[in-house]
């Protein structure tokens, strides 16, 4: 159920790169955050009725958002470092992505585990997942607002 999202997300990476080359980082970053926020809102709103198909569809939208934004962020960040620092910058992005993924997975699992202390396991998994999706949605909305504000600020400086 995750394979379609991975494939579609990979297809969107070069599309985001072309948008970045033509229009700069703001539009791909806003699209990225909007896709992620929409996917997480769909996950949060339908946690209790998710099916294999809906999980695959929502995950595909989430991957489009991630793949659109991550490559754009790395590419744009590389414009601020010298040639000798690019390898360090790429290593730092890779390490931080792995760290954030590990930390996020641990926190999300802890939320579900804490919920399981008060409810049967199946109900706790559903309730904990809904809380997790809500937390991730909040972060995605903060990212979206930040991307929009950055676009407005950069437009005011030009």
Short mmCIF file of C-alpha atoms in Angstrom, two decimals:
data_model
loop_
_atom_site.label_atom_id
_atom_site.label_comp_id
_atom_site.label_asym_id
_atom_site.label_seq_id
_atom_site.Cartn_x
_atom_site.Cartn_y
_atom_site.Cartn_z
CA UNK A 1 0.00 0.00 0.00
CA UNK A 2 3.02 2.32 0.34
CA UNK A 3 4.62 1.49 -3.02
CA UNK A 4 2.37 3.78 -5.14
CA UNK A 5 3.22 6.70 -2.86
CA UNK A 6 6.93 6.03 -3.19
CA UNK A 7 6.71 5.81 -6.98
CA UNK A 8 4.52 8.90 -7.43
CA UNK A 9 6.65 10.83 -4.94
CA UNK A 10 9.78 9.94 -6.91
CA UNK A 11 8.12 11.17 -10.10
CA UNK A 12 7.34 14.52 -8.46
CA UNK A 13 10.93 15.21 -7.37
CA UNK A 14 12.17 16.26 -10.82
CA UNK A 15 8.93 18.19 -11.45
CA UNK A 16 9.56 20.16 -8.26
CA UNK A 17 13.14 20.68 -9.42
CA UNK A 18 11.94 22.23 -12.67
CA UNK A 19 9.56 24.52 -10.76
CA UNK A 20 12.42 25.46 -8.45
CA UNK A 21 14.69 26.23 -11.40
CA UNK A 22 12.06 28.46 -13.02
CA UNK A 23 10.39 30.13 -10.01
CA UNK A 24 12.65 29.67 -7.00
CA UNK A 25 12.03 27.76 -3.77
CA UNK A 26 8.85 29.43 -2.50
CA UNK A 27 6.23 27.78 -4.71
CA UNK A 28 7.53 24.21 -4.34
CA UNK A 29 7.83 24.66 -0.57
CA UNK A 30 4.27 25.99 -0.29
CA UNK A 31 2.97 23.16 -2.48
CA UNK A 32 4.92 20.69 -0.37
CA UNK A 33 3.51 21.94 2.92
CA UNK A 34 -0.02 22.17 1.48
CA UNK A 35 0.08 18.57 0.20
CA UNK A 36 1.45 17.32 3.52
CA UNK A 37 -1.16 19.27 5.51
CA UNK A 38 -3.99 18.02 3.30
CA UNK A 39 -2.80 14.40 3.55
CA UNK A 40 -2.44 14.62 7.32
CA UNK A 41 -5.87 16.28 7.66
CA UNK A 42 -7.34 13.39 5.65
CA UNK A 43 -5.52 10.86 7.85
CA UNK A 44 -6.62 12.62 11.05
CA UNK A 45 -10.20 13.03 9.92
CA UNK A 46 -10.68 9.48 8.77
CA UNK A 47 -8.48 7.50 11.17
CA UNK A 48 -11.39 5.39 12.38
CA UNK A 49 -12.46 4.37 8.86
CA UNK A 50 -9.15 4.02 7.01
CA UNK A 51 -8.94 1.28 4.40
CA UNK A 52 -5.95 -0.05 2.47
CA UNK A 53 -7.00 2.08 -0.51
CA UNK A 54 -7.42 5.29 1.47
CA UNK A 55 -4.12 4.76 3.27
CA UNK A 56 -2.41 4.30 -0.10
CA UNK A 57 -4.07 7.40 -1.54
CA UNK A 58 -3.37 9.64 1.46
CA UNK A 59 0.21 8.36 1.69
CA UNK A 60 0.71 9.13 -2.00
CA UNK A 61 -0.36 12.73 -1.37
CA UNK A 62 1.95 12.89 1.64
CA UNK A 63 4.89 11.59 -0.45
CA UNK A 64 4.19 14.16 -3.16
CA UNK A 65 4.46 16.82 -0.48
CA UNK A 66 7.60 15.38 1.07
CA UNK A 67 9.42 14.79 -2.21
CA UNK A 68 8.47 18.23 -3.51
CA UNK A 69 9.80 19.98 -0.42
CA UNK A 70 12.85 17.99 0.63
CA UNK A 71 14.71 18.24 -2.68
CA UNK A 72 13.83 21.92 -2.93
CA UNK A 73 15.12 22.60 0.59
CA UNK A 74 18.38 20.76 -0.07
CA UNK A 75 18.91 22.48 -3.43
CA UNK A 76 18.15 25.93 -2.07
CA UNK A 77 20.35 25.41 0.99
CA UNK A 78 23.22 24.40 -1.28
CA UNK A 79 23.19 27.89 -2.81
CA UNK A 80 24.37 29.32 0.50
CA UNK A 81 27.45 27.13 1.00
CA UNK A 82 30.74 26.98 -0.84
CA UNK A 83 31.69 24.08 -3.08
CA UNK A 84 33.91 22.57 -0.41
CA UNK A 85 31.04 22.58 2.10
CA UNK A 86 28.42 20.91 -0.14
CA UNK A 87 29.37 17.38 0.92
CA UNK A 88 29.06 18.40 4.58
CA UNK A 89 25.72 20.07 3.87
CA UNK A 90 24.37 16.95 2.15
CA UNK A 91 25.60 14.75 4.99
CA UNK A 92 23.95 17.07 7.52
CA UNK A 93 20.61 16.99 5.67
CA UNK A 94 20.76 13.20 5.43
CA UNK A 95 21.67 12.81 9.10
CA UNK A 96 18.94 15.23 10.23
CA UNK A 97 16.36 13.45 8.07
CA UNK A 98 17.26 10.13 9.71
CA UNK A 99 17.30 11.67 13.18
CA UNK A 100 13.94 13.39 12.69
CA UNK A 101 12.44 10.18 11.32
CA UNK A 102 13.69 8.18 14.30
CA UNK A 103 12.58 10.78 16.83
CA UNK A 104 9.19 11.20 15.18
CA UNK A 105 8.60 7.46 15.05
CA UNK A 106 9.55 7.14 18.72
CA UNK A 107 7.25 9.96 19.80
CA UNK A 108 4.35 8.64 17.74
CA UNK A 109 4.83 5.13 19.16
CA UNK A 110 4.98 6.56 22.68
CA UNK A 111 1.66 8.35 22.15
CA UNK A 112 0.01 5.11 21.03
CA UNK A 113 1.61 3.18 23.90
CA UNK A 114 0.43 5.77 26.44
CA UNK A 115 -3.07 5.51 25.03
CA UNK A 116 -2.90 1.73 25.38
CA UNK A 117 -2.55 2.10 29.13
CA UNK A 118 -6.18 3.27 29.33
CA UNK A 119 -7.88 1.43 26.45
CA UNK A 120 -7.93 -1.95 24.70
CA UNK A 121 -5.07 -2.28 22.19
CA UNK A 122 -7.17 -1.90 19.03
CA UNK A 123 -9.00 1.16 20.32
CA UNK A 124 -5.74 2.61 21.67
CA UNK A 125 -4.05 2.21 18.29
CA UNK A 126 -6.89 4.06 16.59
CA UNK A 127 -7.10 6.80 19.21
CA UNK A 128 -3.32 7.19 19.48
CA UNK A 129 -2.97 7.32 15.70
CA UNK A 130 -5.60 10.03 15.53
CA UNK A 131 -3.65 12.07 18.10
CA UNK A 132 -0.44 11.42 16.14
CA UNK A 133 -1.99 12.58 12.88
CA UNK A 134 -3.27 15.68 14.65
CA UNK A 135 0.22 16.49 15.96
CA UNK A 136 1.76 15.98 12.53
CA UNK A 137 -0.98 18.12 10.98
CA UNK A 138 -0.14 20.93 13.42
CA UNK A 139 3.51 20.78 12.35
CA UNK A 140 2.53 20.74 8.67
CA UNK A 141 0.31 23.80 9.17
CA UNK A 142 3.16 25.62 10.93
CA UNK A 143 5.37 24.74 7.97
CA UNK A 144 2.72 25.96 5.51
CA UNK A 145 2.25 29.27 7.33
CA UNK A 146 6.03 29.71 7.51
CA UNK A 147 6.43 29.05 3.78
CA UNK A 148 3.69 31.55 2.94
CA UNK A 149 5.20 34.20 5.24
CA UNK A 150 8.64 33.67 3.73
CA UNK A 151 7.16 34.11 0.25
CA UNK A 152 5.44 37.34 1.30
CA UNK A 153 8.57 38.65 2.99
CA UNK A 154 10.78 37.83 0.02
CA UNK A 155 8.25 39.50 -2.35
CA UNK A 156 8.35 42.66 -0.20
CA UNK A 157 12.16 42.78 -0.44
CA UNK A 158 12.16 42.57 -4.25
#
